[in-house]
mmCIF file of C-alpha atoms in Angstrom:
data_model
loop_
_atom_site.group_PDB
_atom_site.id
_atom_site.type_symbol
_atom_site.label_atom_id
_atom_site.label_comp_id
_atom_site.label_asym_id
_atom_site.label_seq_id
_atom_site.Cartn_x
_atom_site.Cartn_y
_atom_site.Cartn_z
ATOM 1 C CA MET A 10 54.261 0.159 89.291
ATOM 2 C CA PHE A 11 54.476 -2.355 91.984
ATOM 3 C CA LYS A 12 51.325 -0.612 93.643
ATOM 4 C CA LYS A 13 49.363 -1.037 90.813
ATOM 5 C CA ILE A 14 50.144 -4.573 90.464
ATOM 6 C CA ILE A 15 49.120 -4.972 94.324
ATOM 7 C CA CYS A 16 45.995 -2.909 93.786
ATOM 8 C CA CYS A 17 44.737 -4.988 90.634
ATOM 9 C CA THR A 18 45.833 -8.386 92.412
ATOM 10 C CA VAL A 19 43.537 -7.195 95.621
ATOM 11 C CA LEU A 20 40.617 -6.067 93.440
ATOM 12 C CA MET A 21 40.613 -9.620 91.506
ATOM 13 C CA LEU A 22 40.702 -11.371 94.985
ATOM 14 C CA PHE A 23 37.807 -9.099 95.981
ATOM 15 C CA TYR A 24 35.578 -10.096 92.821
ATOM 16 C CA SER A 25 36.292 -13.384 93.156
ATOM 17 C CA SER A 26 35.616 -14.058 96.695
ATOM 18 C CA ALA A 27 32.305 -11.236 96.942
ATOM 19 C CA GLN A 28 30.136 -12.589 94.529
ATOM 20 C CA ALA A 29 26.863 -11.276 95.416
ATOM 21 C CA ILE A 30 24.941 -14.373 93.990
ATOM 22 C CA GLU A 31 26.465 -17.897 92.661
ATOM 23 C CA ASN A 32 26.541 -18.580 89.014
ATOM 24 C CA GLY A 33 23.340 -20.630 88.257
ATOM 25 C CA ARG A 34 19.627 -20.536 86.719
ATOM 26 C CA TYR A 35 17.605 -18.145 88.202
ATOM 27 C CA ASN A 36 14.341 -16.543 87.828
ATOM 28 C CA ILE A 37 14.217 -12.793 88.327
ATOM 29 C CA VAL A 38 11.299 -11.403 90.285
ATOM 30 C CA SER A 39 10.315 -7.808 90.756
ATOM 31 C CA SER A 40 9.889 -6.926 94.454
ATOM 32 C CA LEU A 41 7.280 -4.326 93.216
ATOM 33 C CA ASN A 42 4.723 -6.832 92.068
ATOM 34 C CA GLY A 43 6.044 -10.386 92.227
ATOM 35 C CA LEU A 44 5.950 -10.477 88.346
ATOM 36 C CA TYR A 45 8.748 -12.171 86.281
ATOM 37 C CA LEU A 46 11.263 -11.096 84.187
ATOM 38 C CA ASP A 47 10.354 -12.338 80.478
ATOM 39 C CA VAL A 48 11.167 -12.044 77.105
ATOM 40 C CA ALA A 49 8.194 -10.996 75.027
ATOM 41 C CA ASN A 50 6.333 -13.928 73.082
ATOM 42 C CA LYS A 51 9.168 -16.365 73.878
ATOM 43 C CA SER A 52 11.204 -14.797 70.862
ATOM 44 C CA GLN A 53 14.244 -16.033 70.067
ATOM 45 C CA ASP A 54 15.348 -13.230 67.884
ATOM 46 C CA ASP A 55 17.943 -10.334 68.462
ATOM 47 C CA GLY A 56 15.973 -7.189 69.683
ATOM 48 C CA ALA A 57 13.015 -8.835 71.440
ATOM 49 C CA ASN A 58 11.703 -6.977 74.328
ATOM 50 C CA ILE A 59 12.536 -7.858 77.819
ATOM 51 C CA GLN A 60 9.390 -7.298 79.988
ATOM 52 C CA GLN A 61 7.669 -8.474 82.960
ATOM 53 C CA TYR A 62 4.702 -11.165 83.298
ATOM 54 C CA THR A 63 2.863 -13.372 85.214
ATOM 55 C CA ALA A 64 5.099 -16.805 85.800
ATOM 56 C CA THR A 65 4.445 -19.344 83.357
ATOM 57 C CA GLY A 66 7.094 -21.974 84.019
ATOM 58 C CA GLY A 67 8.743 -20.879 80.692
ATOM 59 C CA THR A 68 12.655 -20.608 80.028
ATOM 60 C CA ASN A 69 11.894 -17.700 78.199
ATOM 61 C CA GLN A 70 11.810 -16.493 82.192
ATOM 62 C CA GLN A 71 14.795 -18.351 83.016
ATOM 63 C CA PHE A 72 18.118 -16.694 83.153
ATOM 64 C CA ASP A 73 21.245 -17.995 83.448
ATOM 65 C CA VAL A 74 23.804 -15.529 85.448
ATOM 66 C CA THR A 75 27.454 -15.946 85.164
ATOM 67 C CA ALA A 76 30.045 -14.130 86.825
ATOM 68 C CA LEU A 77 32.649 -12.412 84.270
ATOM 69 C CA GLY A 78 35.696 -11.844 86.803
ATOM 70 C CA ASP A 79 35.287 -8.040 86.733
ATOM 71 C CA GLY A 80 32.642 -7.932 89.078
ATOM 72 C CA THR A 81 29.761 -8.005 86.779
ATOM 73 C CA TYR A 82 27.592 -10.661 85.486
ATOM 74 C CA SER A 83 26.430 -11.618 82.245
ATOM 75 C CA ILE A 84 22.198 -12.726 82.263
ATOM 76 C CA ARG A 85 21.273 -14.596 79.511
ATOM 77 C CA ALA A 86 17.845 -16.138 78.659
ATOM 78 C CA VAL A 87 17.839 -19.788 78.754
ATOM 79 C CA HIS A 88 15.077 -20.413 75.870
ATOM 80 C CA SER A 89 17.588 -18.269 73.617
ATOM 81 C CA GLY A 90 21.030 -18.108 74.730
ATOM 82 C CA LYS A 91 20.979 -14.353 74.332
ATOM 83 C CA SER A 92 21.756 -11.798 76.846
ATOM 84 C CA LEU A 93 19.951 -9.020 78.492
ATOM 85 C CA ASP A 94 21.247 -5.885 76.327
ATOM 86 C CA ILE A 95 20.722 -2.277 76.492
ATOM 87 C CA ALA A 96 19.731 -1.336 72.915
ATOM 88 C CA GLY A 97 22.073 1.081 71.142
ATOM 89 C CA TYR A 98 24.572 1.421 73.935
ATOM 90 C CA SER A 99 22.251 3.965 75.591
ATOM 91 C CA MET A 100 23.175 5.655 78.535
ATOM 92 C CA ASP A 101 20.117 7.497 78.929
ATOM 93 C CA ASP A 102 16.871 7.013 81.670
ATOM 94 C CA GLY A 103 14.235 5.079 79.744
ATOM 95 C CA ALA A 104 16.789 3.206 77.652
ATOM 96 C CA GLN A 105 15.268 0.165 76.225
ATOM 97 C CA VAL A 106 16.104 -3.361 77.341
ATOM 98 C CA HIS A 107 16.066 -6.243 74.895
ATOM 99 C CA GLN A 108 17.793 -9.428 74.275
ATOM 100 C CA TRP A 109 20.656 -9.691 71.975
ATOM 101 C CA THR A 110 23.636 -12.332 70.664
ATOM 102 C CA TYR A 111 26.050 -12.062 73.457
ATOM 103 C CA HIS A 112 29.501 -10.170 72.632
ATOM 104 C CA GLY A 113 30.545 -9.391 76.217
ATOM 105 C CA GLY A 114 30.273 -5.452 75.688
ATOM 106 C CA ASP A 115 29.668 -3.119 78.828
ATOM 107 C CA ASN A 116 26.046 -2.876 77.475
ATOM 108 C CA GLN A 117 25.690 -6.658 78.132
ATOM 109 C CA ARG A 118 27.604 -6.651 81.738
ATOM 110 C CA TRP A 119 25.694 -6.194 84.896
ATOM 111 C CA TYR A 120 26.417 -5.700 88.457
ATOM 112 C CA ILE A 121 24.239 -7.553 90.814
ATOM 113 C CA ASP A 122 24.556 -6.069 94.287
ATOM 114 C CA VAL A 123 22.822 -6.836 97.591
ATOM 115 C CA ALA A 124 20.640 -4.155 98.411
ATOM 116 C CA ALA A 125 17.708 -4.693 101.230
ATOM 117 C CA ASN A 126 16.095 -7.599 102.916
ATOM 118 C CA GLY A 127 17.227 -10.064 100.386
ATOM 119 C CA PHE A 128 16.815 -8.157 97.205
ATOM 120 C CA TYR A 129 19.075 -7.480 94.557
ATOM 121 C CA SER A 130 19.864 -4.433 92.513
ATOM 122 C CA VAL A 131 21.017 -5.015 88.820
ATOM 123 C CA THR A 132 22.861 -2.268 87.313
ATOM 124 C CA SER A 133 24.640 -1.616 84.039
ATOM 125 C CA LYS A 134 28.452 -1.325 83.836
ATOM 126 C CA LEU A 135 27.906 0.918 80.968
ATOM 127 C CA SER A 136 25.674 3.484 82.250
ATOM 128 C CA SER A 137 25.752 2.851 86.039
ATOM 129 C CA LYS A 138 21.798 2.887 85.674
ATOM 130 C CA ALA A 139 19.519 0.397 87.187
ATOM 131 C CA LEU A 140 16.968 -2.086 85.639
ATOM 132 C CA ASP A 141 13.745 -0.748 86.505
ATOM 133 C CA VAL A 142 9.950 -1.491 86.157
ATOM 134 C CA TRP A 143 9.261 1.374 83.726
ATOM 135 C CA GLU A 144 6.647 3.910 85.441
ATOM 136 C CA MET A 145 5.856 1.686 88.474
ATOM 137 C CA SER A 146 3.604 -0.843 86.304
ATOM 138 C CA THR A 147 2.015 -3.785 88.397
ATOM 139 C CA GLN A 148 0.968 -5.112 84.990
ATOM 140 C CA PRO A 149 1.940 -8.402 83.011
ATOM 141 C CA GLY A 150 3.549 -7.051 79.806
ATOM 142 C CA GLY A 151 4.843 -3.687 81.410
ATOM 143 C CA ASP A 152 8.200 -2.798 80.141
ATOM 144 C CA ILE A 153 11.653 -3.073 81.821
ATOM 145 C CA ARG A 154 13.990 -0.341 80.837
ATOM 146 C CA MET A 155 17.092 1.577 82.488
ATOM 147 C CA TYR A 156 16.820 4.240 85.206
ATOM 148 C CA SER A 157 19.349 6.191 87.745
ATOM 149 C CA TRP A 158 19.302 4.482 90.761
ATOM 150 C CA TRP A 159 16.691 5.512 93.616
ATOM 151 C CA GLY A 160 16.235 2.317 95.563
ATOM 152 C CA GLY A 161 12.568 1.844 95.150
ATOM 153 C CA ALA A 162 10.710 -1.403 94.841
ATOM 154 C CA GLY A 163 10.895 -0.991 90.963
ATOM 155 C CA GLN A 164 14.520 -1.604 91.005
ATOM 156 C CA LEU A 165 14.799 -4.049 93.675
ATOM 157 C CA TRP A 166 14.550 -8.076 92.487
ATOM 158 C CA SER A 167 14.732 -11.472 93.844
ATOM 159 C CA PHE A 168 16.745 -14.200 92.094
ATOM 160 C CA LEU A 169 15.001 -17.579 92.484
ATOM 161 C CA PRO A 170 16.951 -20.803 91.580
ATOM 162 C CA VAL A 171 15.396 -23.058 88.778
ATOM 163 C CA GLY A 172 14.585 -26.631 90.641
ATOM 164 C CA GLY A 173 13.436 -29.516 88.923
ATOM 165 C CA GLY A 174 13.302 -31.445 85.655
ATOM 166 C CA ASP A 175 15.307 -30.527 82.781
ATOM 167 C CA PRO A 176 15.243 -26.466 82.787
ATOM 168 C CA THR A 177 15.576 -25.951 79.253
ATOM 169 C CA ASP A 178 12.547 -27.963 78.561
ATOM 170 C CA PRO A 179 9.417 -25.514 79.828
ATOM 171 C CA THR A 180 7.322 -28.661 79.765
ATOM 172 C CA ASP A 181 8.928 -30.807 82.194
ATOM 173 C CA PRO A 182 7.320 -30.312 85.773
ATOM 174 C CA THR A 183 9.249 -28.605 88.472
ATOM 175 C CA ASP A 184 9.126 -28.223 92.045
ATOM 176 C CA PRO A 185 7.674 -25.796 93.572
ATOM 177 C CA PRO A 186 9.473 -22.009 93.909
ATOM 178 C CA ALA A 187 11.957 -22.297 96.840
ATOM 179 C CA GLY A 188 10.701 -22.198 100.387
ATOM 180 C CA THR A 189 7.341 -23.392 99.516
ATOM 181 C CA ASP A 190 5.417 -25.416 101.965
ATOM 182 C CA PRO A 191 2.855 -27.213 99.745
ATOM 183 C CA SER A 192 -0.513 -28.085 101.718
ATOM 184 C CA ALA A 193 -2.137 -31.637 102.033
ATOM 185 C CA GLY A 194 -4.790 -29.922 99.364
ATOM 186 C CA CYS A 195 -1.928 -29.911 96.348
ATOM 187 C CA GLY A 196 -2.408 -32.464 93.907
ATOM 188 C CA ASN A 197 -6.017 -33.022 94.184
ATOM 189 C CA VAL A 198 -8.915 -31.879 92.433
ATOM 190 C CA PRO A 199 -10.251 -28.801 94.675
ATOM 191 C CA SER A 200 -13.078 -29.523 96.637
ATOM 192 C CA LEU A 201 -13.891 -25.553 97.404
ATOM 193 C CA SER A 202 -14.652 -22.801 94.432
ATOM 194 C CA SER A 203 -14.843 -19.075 94.878
ATOM 195 C CA GLY A 204 -18.207 -17.904 96.182
ATOM 196 C CA ARG A 205 -19.529 -17.741 99.824
ATOM 197 C CA HIS A 206 -19.147 -20.592 101.938
ATOM 198 C CA SER A 207 -20.014 -21.690 105.575
ATOM 199 C CA ILE A 208 -18.339 -23.762 108.215
ATOM 200 C CA ASN A 209 -19.290 -25.166 111.485
ATOM 201 C CA VAL A 210 -16.857 -23.592 114.404
ATOM 202 C CA ASN A 211 -17.784 -25.184 117.978
ATOM 203 C CA GLY A 212 -21.678 -25.361 116.976
ATOM 204 C CA ALA A 213 -22.002 -21.845 115.495
ATOM 205 C CA THR A 214 -22.342 -21.368 111.457
ATOM 206 C CA ARG A 215 -19.692 -19.108 110.301
ATOM 207 C CA GLU A 216 -19.191 -17.797 106.736
ATOM 208 C CA TYR A 217 -16.851 -16.498 104.582
ATOM 209 C CA ILE A 218 -16.133 -15.422 100.845
ATOM 210 C CA LEU A 219 -13.355 -17.110 99.019
ATOM 211 C CA ASP A 220 -11.502 -16.080 95.665
ATOM 212 C CA VAL A 221 -9.619 -18.845 94.140
ATOM 213 C CA PRO A 222 -7.678 -17.744 91.100
ATOM 214 C CA ALA A 223 -9.492 -18.375 87.609
ATOM 215 C CA ASN A 224 -6.401 -20.057 86.397
ATOM 216 C CA TYR A 225 -6.066 -22.292 89.135
ATOM 217 C CA ASP A 226 -3.473 -25.054 89.147
ATOM 218 C CA MET A 227 -3.879 -27.709 91.854
ATOM 219 C CA SER A 228 -0.493 -28.633 91.562
ATOM 220 C CA LYS A 229 0.710 -24.941 92.259
ATOM 221 C CA PRO A 230 1.178 -23.625 96.165
ATOM 222 C CA TYR A 231 -0.569 -20.228 96.271
ATOM 223 C CA ARG A 232 -0.348 -17.619 98.556
ATOM 224 C CA LEU A 233 -3.332 -17.300 100.820
ATOM 225 C CA ILE A 234 -4.121 -13.932 102.194
ATOM 226 C CA PHE A 235 -7.012 -13.072 104.741
ATOM 227 C CA GLY A 236 -8.836 -9.608 104.571
ATOM 228 C CA TRP A 237 -10.672 -8.639 107.611
ATOM 229 C CA HIS A 238 -13.722 -6.034 107.405
ATOM 230 C CA TRP A 239 -14.143 -3.076 109.660
ATOM 231 C CA LEU A 240 -16.383 -2.199 112.406
ATOM 232 C CA ASN A 241 -20.122 -2.874 110.898
ATOM 233 C CA GLY A 242 -18.679 -4.067 107.716
ATOM 234 C CA ASN A 243 -19.071 -7.698 106.067
ATOM 235 C CA ALA A 244 -17.288 -9.824 104.101
ATOM 236 C CA SER A 245 -18.476 -8.363 100.832
ATOM 237 C CA ASN A 246 -17.492 -5.007 101.618
ATOM 238 C CA VAL A 247 -13.986 -6.550 101.577
ATOM 239 C CA ALA A 248 -14.729 -8.893 98.560
ATOM 240 C CA ASN A 249 -16.192 -6.009 96.630
ATOM 241 C CA GLY A 250 -13.170 -4.102 97.171
ATOM 242 C CA GLY A 251 -10.744 -6.149 95.828
ATOM 243 C CA TYR A 252 -9.309 -7.005 99.331
ATOM 244 C CA TYR A 253 -8.142 -3.854 99.806
ATOM 245 C CA GLY A 254 -6.739 -3.440 96.325
ATOM 246 C CA LEU A 255 -4.337 -6.641 96.529
ATOM 247 C CA LYS A 256 -6.331 -8.890 93.947
ATOM 248 C CA ASN A 257 -5.817 -7.174 90.921
ATOM 249 C CA LEU A 258 -2.226 -6.678 92.072
ATOM 250 C CA ALA A 259 -1.749 -10.250 92.589
ATOM 251 C CA ASN A 260 -3.266 -11.315 88.800
ATOM 252 C CA ASN A 261 -4.387 -14.759 89.819
ATOM 253 C CA SER A 262 -1.156 -15.724 91.905
ATOM 254 C CA ALA A 263 -2.711 -15.542 95.531
ATOM 255 C CA ILE A 264 -6.210 -17.102 97.031
ATOM 256 C CA PHE A 265 -7.952 -14.560 98.832
ATOM 257 C CA VAL A 266 -10.404 -14.808 101.654
ATOM 258 C CA ALA A 267 -12.679 -12.498 103.506
ATOM 259 C CA PRO A 268 -14.292 -13.970 106.383
ATOM 260 C CA ASP A 269 -17.682 -12.658 107.987
ATOM 261 C CA ARG A 270 -18.019 -11.498 111.457
ATOM 262 C CA TYR A 271 -20.355 -13.720 114.122
ATOM 263 C CA VAL A 272 -23.615 -13.450 114.427
ATOM 264 C CA ALA A 273 -25.233 -16.395 115.564
ATOM 265 C CA ASN A 274 -27.823 -16.859 118.467
ATOM 266 C CA GLY A 275 -29.451 -13.746 118.283
ATOM 267 C CA GLN A 276 -26.018 -11.870 118.365
ATOM 268 C CA ASP A 277 -23.965 -9.948 116.000
ATOM 269 C CA ASP A 278 -20.151 -8.897 116.951
ATOM 270 C CA ASN A 279 -20.135 -6.401 114.303
ATOM 271 C CA GLY A 280 -16.564 -6.912 114.390
ATOM 272 C CA TRP A 281 -13.606 -8.760 115.755
ATOM 273 C CA PRO A 282 -13.771 -8.809 119.381
ATOM 274 C CA ASN A 283 -12.707 -12.697 119.720
ATOM 275 C CA THR A 284 -15.076 -13.585 122.628
ATOM 276 C CA ASN A 285 -13.829 -16.582 124.370
ATOM 277 C CA GLY A 286 -11.456 -17.053 121.546
ATOM 278 C CA ARG A 287 -14.345 -17.717 118.825
ATOM 279 C CA ASP A 288 -12.619 -15.502 116.010
ATOM 280 C CA MET A 289 -9.238 -17.325 116.526
ATOM 281 C CA ALA A 290 -10.908 -20.742 116.325
ATOM 282 C CA PHE A 291 -12.866 -19.444 113.073
ATOM 283 C CA LEU A 292 -9.406 -18.538 111.519
ATOM 284 C CA ARG A 293 -8.117 -21.989 112.520
ATOM 285 C CA ALA A 294 -11.046 -24.058 111.338
ATOM 286 C CA MET A 295 -10.590 -22.011 107.749
ATOM 287 C CA LEU A 296 -6.905 -22.755 107.655
ATOM 288 C CA ASP A 297 -7.576 -26.593 107.918
ATOM 289 C CA GLN A 298 -10.175 -26.188 105.600
ATOM 290 C CA PHE A 299 -8.006 -24.521 103.073
ATOM 291 C CA ASN A 300 -5.165 -26.511 103.447
ATOM 292 C CA ASN A 301 -6.952 -29.633 102.928
ATOM 293 C CA SER A 302 -9.486 -28.503 100.052
ATOM 294 C CA LEU A 303 -6.782 -26.151 97.932
ATOM 295 C CA CYS A 304 -3.248 -26.043 97.011
ATOM 296 C CA VAL A 305 -1.865 -23.579 99.760
ATOM 297 C CA ASP A 306 1.692 -22.428 100.219
ATOM 298 C CA LYS A 307 1.680 -22.821 104.082
ATOM 299 C CA SER A 308 4.621 -20.882 104.238
ATOM 300 C CA ARG A 309 2.923 -17.688 102.394
ATOM 301 C CA VAL A 310 -0.134 -16.795 104.398
ATOM 302 C CA PHE A 311 -0.974 -13.196 105.161
ATOM 303 C CA SER A 312 -3.442 -10.667 106.771
ATOM 304 C CA VAL A 313 -4.581 -7.394 106.013
ATOM 305 C CA GLY A 314 -7.252 -5.300 107.327
ATOM 306 C CA TRP A 315 -8.314 -1.713 108.265
ATOM 307 C CA SER A 316 -9.702 -0.075 111.372
ATOM 308 C CA TYR A 317 -11.766 -3.359 113.194
ATOM 309 C CA GLY A 318 -9.911 -5.243 110.662
ATOM 310 C CA GLY A 319 -6.515 -3.809 111.644
ATOM 311 C CA MET A 320 -7.274 -4.857 114.720
ATOM 312 C CA MET A 321 -7.815 -8.377 113.974
ATOM 313 C CA SER A 322 -4.638 -8.367 111.761
ATOM 314 C CA TYR A 323 -2.890 -7.244 114.866
ATOM 315 C CA ALA A 324 -4.066 -9.986 116.964
ATOM 316 C CA VAL A 325 -3.517 -12.752 114.132
ATOM 317 C CA GLY A 326 0.193 -11.346 113.927
ATOM 318 C CA ARG A 327 0.838 -11.930 117.701
ATOM 319 C CA GLU A 328 -1.160 -15.207 118.254
ATOM 320 C CA MET A 329 -0.073 -16.877 114.861
ATOM 321 C CA GLY A 330 3.249 -16.474 114.911
ATOM 322 C CA GLY A 331 4.745 -19.278 112.698
ATOM 323 C CA VAL A 332 1.427 -19.797 110.685
ATOM 324 C CA PHE A 333 1.121 -16.256 109.173
ATOM 325 C CA ARG A 334 4.174 -14.940 107.414
ATOM 326 C CA ALA A 335 3.442 -11.002 107.513
ATOM 327 C CA ILE A 336 0.442 -8.751 108.381
ATOM 328 C CA ALA A 337 -0.749 -5.469 107.208
ATOM 329 C CA PRO A 338 -2.982 -3.586 109.658
ATOM 330 C CA MET A 339 -4.087 -0.134 108.953
ATOM 331 C CA SER A 340 -5.886 2.405 111.260
ATOM 332 C CA GLY A 341 -5.790 -0.444 114.064
ATOM 333 C CA ALA A 342 -5.001 -0.720 117.753
ATOM 334 C CA LEU A 343 -4.477 -3.669 120.114
ATOM 335 C CA TRP A 344 -7.994 -4.231 121.189
ATOM 336 C CA THR A 345 -8.927 -7.550 119.822
ATOM 337 C CA PRO A 346 -7.590 -10.200 122.450
ATOM 338 C CA TYR A 347 -5.333 -12.467 121.411
ATOM 339 C CA ASN A 348 -2.613 -15.126 123.116
ATOM 340 C CA ASP A 349 0.863 -14.283 122.394
ATOM 341 C CA SER A 350 2.864 -16.922 120.812
ATOM 342 C CA GLY A 351 5.942 -14.748 121.506
ATOM 343 C CA LYS A 352 7.110 -15.142 118.042
ATOM 344 C CA PRO A 353 8.286 -12.161 115.705
ATOM 345 C CA MET A 354 6.027 -11.505 112.790
ATOM 346 C CA PRO A 355 6.640 -9.040 109.702
ATOM 347 C CA ALA A 356 4.331 -6.309 109.864
ATOM 348 C CA TRP A 357 3.661 -3.537 107.307
ATOM 349 C CA ILE A 358 1.462 -0.905 109.658
ATOM 350 C CA ALA A 359 -0.108 2.165 108.326
ATOM 351 C CA HIS A 360 -2.047 4.523 110.674
ATOM 352 C CA GLY A 361 -3.312 8.603 110.135
ATOM 353 C CA ILE A 362 -1.825 11.225 111.934
ATOM 354 C CA TYR A 363 -5.477 12.947 112.280
ATOM 355 C CA ASP A 364 -7.097 9.966 112.981
ATOM 356 C CA SER A 365 -9.927 10.947 115.226
ATOM 357 C CA VAL A 366 -11.784 7.358 115.399
ATOM 358 C CA VAL A 367 -8.761 4.864 116.508
ATOM 359 C CA SER A 368 -5.976 7.374 117.588
ATOM 360 C CA HIS A 369 -2.582 7.631 116.025
ATOM 361 C CA ASP A 370 -1.232 7.005 119.544
ATOM 362 C CA ASN A 371 -2.718 3.492 119.389
ATOM 363 C CA GLY A 372 -0.981 2.883 116.336
ATOM 364 C CA ILE A 373 2.044 3.852 117.672
ATOM 365 C CA THR A 374 1.771 1.325 120.396
ATOM 366 C CA ALA A 375 0.938 -1.405 118.317
ATOM 367 C CA ARG A 376 3.953 -0.615 116.398
ATOM 368 C CA ASP A 377 6.119 -0.746 119.304
ATOM 369 C CA LEU A 378 4.991 -4.108 120.280
ATOM 370 C CA TYR A 379 6.048 -5.496 116.695
ATOM 371 C CA VAL A 380 9.597 -3.557 116.953
ATOM 372 C CA SER A 381 9.821 -5.074 120.366
ATOM 373 C CA ALA A 382 8.881 -8.458 119.160
ATOM 374 C CA ASN A 383 11.064 -8.432 116.093
ATOM 375 C CA HIS A 384 14.037 -7.303 118.316
ATOM 376 C CA CYS A 385 14.515 -4.193 115.918
ATOM 377 C CA SER A 386 16.650 -0.959 116.897
ATOM 378 C CA ASN A 387 14.674 2.167 117.320
ATOM 379 C CA ASN A 388 16.811 3.444 113.985
ATOM 380 C CA THR A 389 14.733 3.503 110.956
ATOM 381 C CA VAL A 390 15.494 4.459 106.925
ATOM 382 C CA PRO A 391 12.856 5.986 104.787
ATOM 383 C CA VAL A 392 11.510 3.556 102.227
ATOM 384 C CA ASP A 393 8.851 3.982 99.200
ATOM 385 C CA PRO A 394 6.665 4.963 99.355
ATOM 386 C CA SER A 395 7.064 8.305 101.314
ATOM 387 C CA PRO A 396 6.263 8.806 104.065
ATOM 388 C CA CYS A 397 6.960 5.034 105.179
ATOM 389 C CA VAL A 398 10.191 4.202 107.167
ATOM 390 C CA GLU A 399 11.905 0.968 107.877
ATOM 391 C CA TYR A 400 13.081 -0.161 111.150
ATOM 392 C CA GLN A 401 16.819 -1.310 111.094
ATOM 393 C CA GLY A 402 18.573 -4.018 113.020
ATOM 394 C CA CYS A 403 15.124 -6.672 113.163
ATOM 395 C CA ASP A 404 15.400 -10.146 113.354
ATOM 396 C CA ALA A 405 16.465 -11.639 109.829
ATOM 397 C CA GLY A 406 12.986 -11.827 107.783
ATOM 398 C CA TYR A 407 11.196 -9.980 110.135
ATOM 399 C CA PRO A 408 10.902 -6.140 108.948
ATOM 400 C CA VAL A 409 8.685 -3.689 110.600
ATOM 401 C CA VAL A 410 7.611 -1.068 108.468
ATOM 402 C CA TRP A 411 5.745 2.345 109.531
ATOM 403 C CA CYS A 412 3.643 4.336 107.485
ATOM 404 C CA SER A 413 2.584 7.370 109.704
ATOM 405 C CA TRP A 414 0.647 9.322 106.805
ATOM 406 C CA ASN A 415 -1.209 12.614 106.835
ATOM 407 C CA GLY A 416 -4.501 11.437 106.839
ATOM 408 C CA GLY A 417 -7.339 10.622 109.175
ATOM 409 C CA HIS A 418 -9.722 7.057 109.687
ATOM 410 C CA SER A 419 -8.875 5.681 106.038
ATOM 411 C CA THR A 420 -6.829 3.522 103.958
ATOM 412 C CA PRO A 421 -3.859 5.598 102.218
ATOM 413 C CA SER A 422 -3.945 5.544 98.519
ATOM 414 C CA PHE A 423 -0.629 4.060 98.265
ATOM 415 C CA SER A 424 -1.430 1.238 100.742
ATOM 416 C CA PRO A 425 -2.386 -1.621 97.610
ATOM 417 C CA THR A 426 0.788 -1.334 96.037
ATOM 418 C CA ALA A 427 2.741 -1.057 99.076
ATOM 419 C CA ILE A 428 1.607 -4.037 100.614
ATOM 420 C CA TRP A 429 1.612 -6.113 97.780
ATOM 421 C CA THR A 430 5.070 -5.120 97.499
ATOM 422 C CA PHE A 431 5.914 -6.060 101.346
ATOM 423 C CA PHE A 432 4.051 -9.542 101.069
ATOM 424 C CA ASN A 433 6.222 -10.545 98.002
ATOM 425 C CA ARG A 434 9.197 -10.096 100.092
ATOM 426 C CA PHE A 435 8.170 -13.542 101.678
#
């Protein structure tokens, strides 16, 4: 009996001192797609569905998370006061998640545990199954259900503290999300719009295509994503291809840019050789223009590209540490010259094993540079999607994911979702 008392006391002390997160009010955001946990239609009724949706600022996307003393938490929607609840006490994969008047049953108790890279798992005390984006949906309105734990991006969540104003009133102004760095253009009527633009850089006219969200809000800091074209490609190729498939996944949550190669004075670079530093100068000029003309989150600027575009992304990652937050090069190499900043840079890298244009060995060399710069170990763990792996022991906030896939000189079919998931880690 004495041993049982000691055991229970130790467990209680453990639970009270090892909370994964603090009690508080949070937005709960999917690592898969950046969409927010949401009570459908702002309903206050028992049985209202739990779904994912684009951020609205409404209190139907805010949840009060409270430790219950047994290692679990209650998760209650702010607008209704009702709890996340597994319908019918189901123990099955695919069980519906809805809101229901709080009663404290095991179908309303949730384990919230640190998973990987700052994300959390949310697991039911009743069934030990995880809160899951059903069928890996990337669409607003996608269902949230229960499923056996497998650790994919559809089961990993960020808990973002709600800040500013009266959090019970969705009409009150709120501060930008935690960790944002609003640019000088925030709060001003934008002086740039979607379309093709030109800018003078050291006497040369350079062009780019800009895609601003259709519902652009001048007070909201947006992610900024540069998509670089391949050899003999152009900005229109990237824009017409949806910026490597990321634009649809972003669902108006990011500003996209497709820069065009240097074509001036009778010379056509056909790619990104950065001759005399002119491509990096072009990039810096664009950044200055966007930061002053649009509302950009300067802490969330990203680069993606394939082939020569991948090479430019590698160069951006090395030269622009502290300016860019992460890169996603595919089928690239360290061929675009750069001045190394010496700073770490998160990198999601893909390269086909059978690439006959830019050899797989070139991808390995570039990967190893980022593994070293981010102070990662040589140990890896499998991550979604297969065959990707993530290096372990990297500097906090500077992961490296390597996807060596069974293909040639092309973009893998899994790249849009995987890259968007990676960018949403920051």
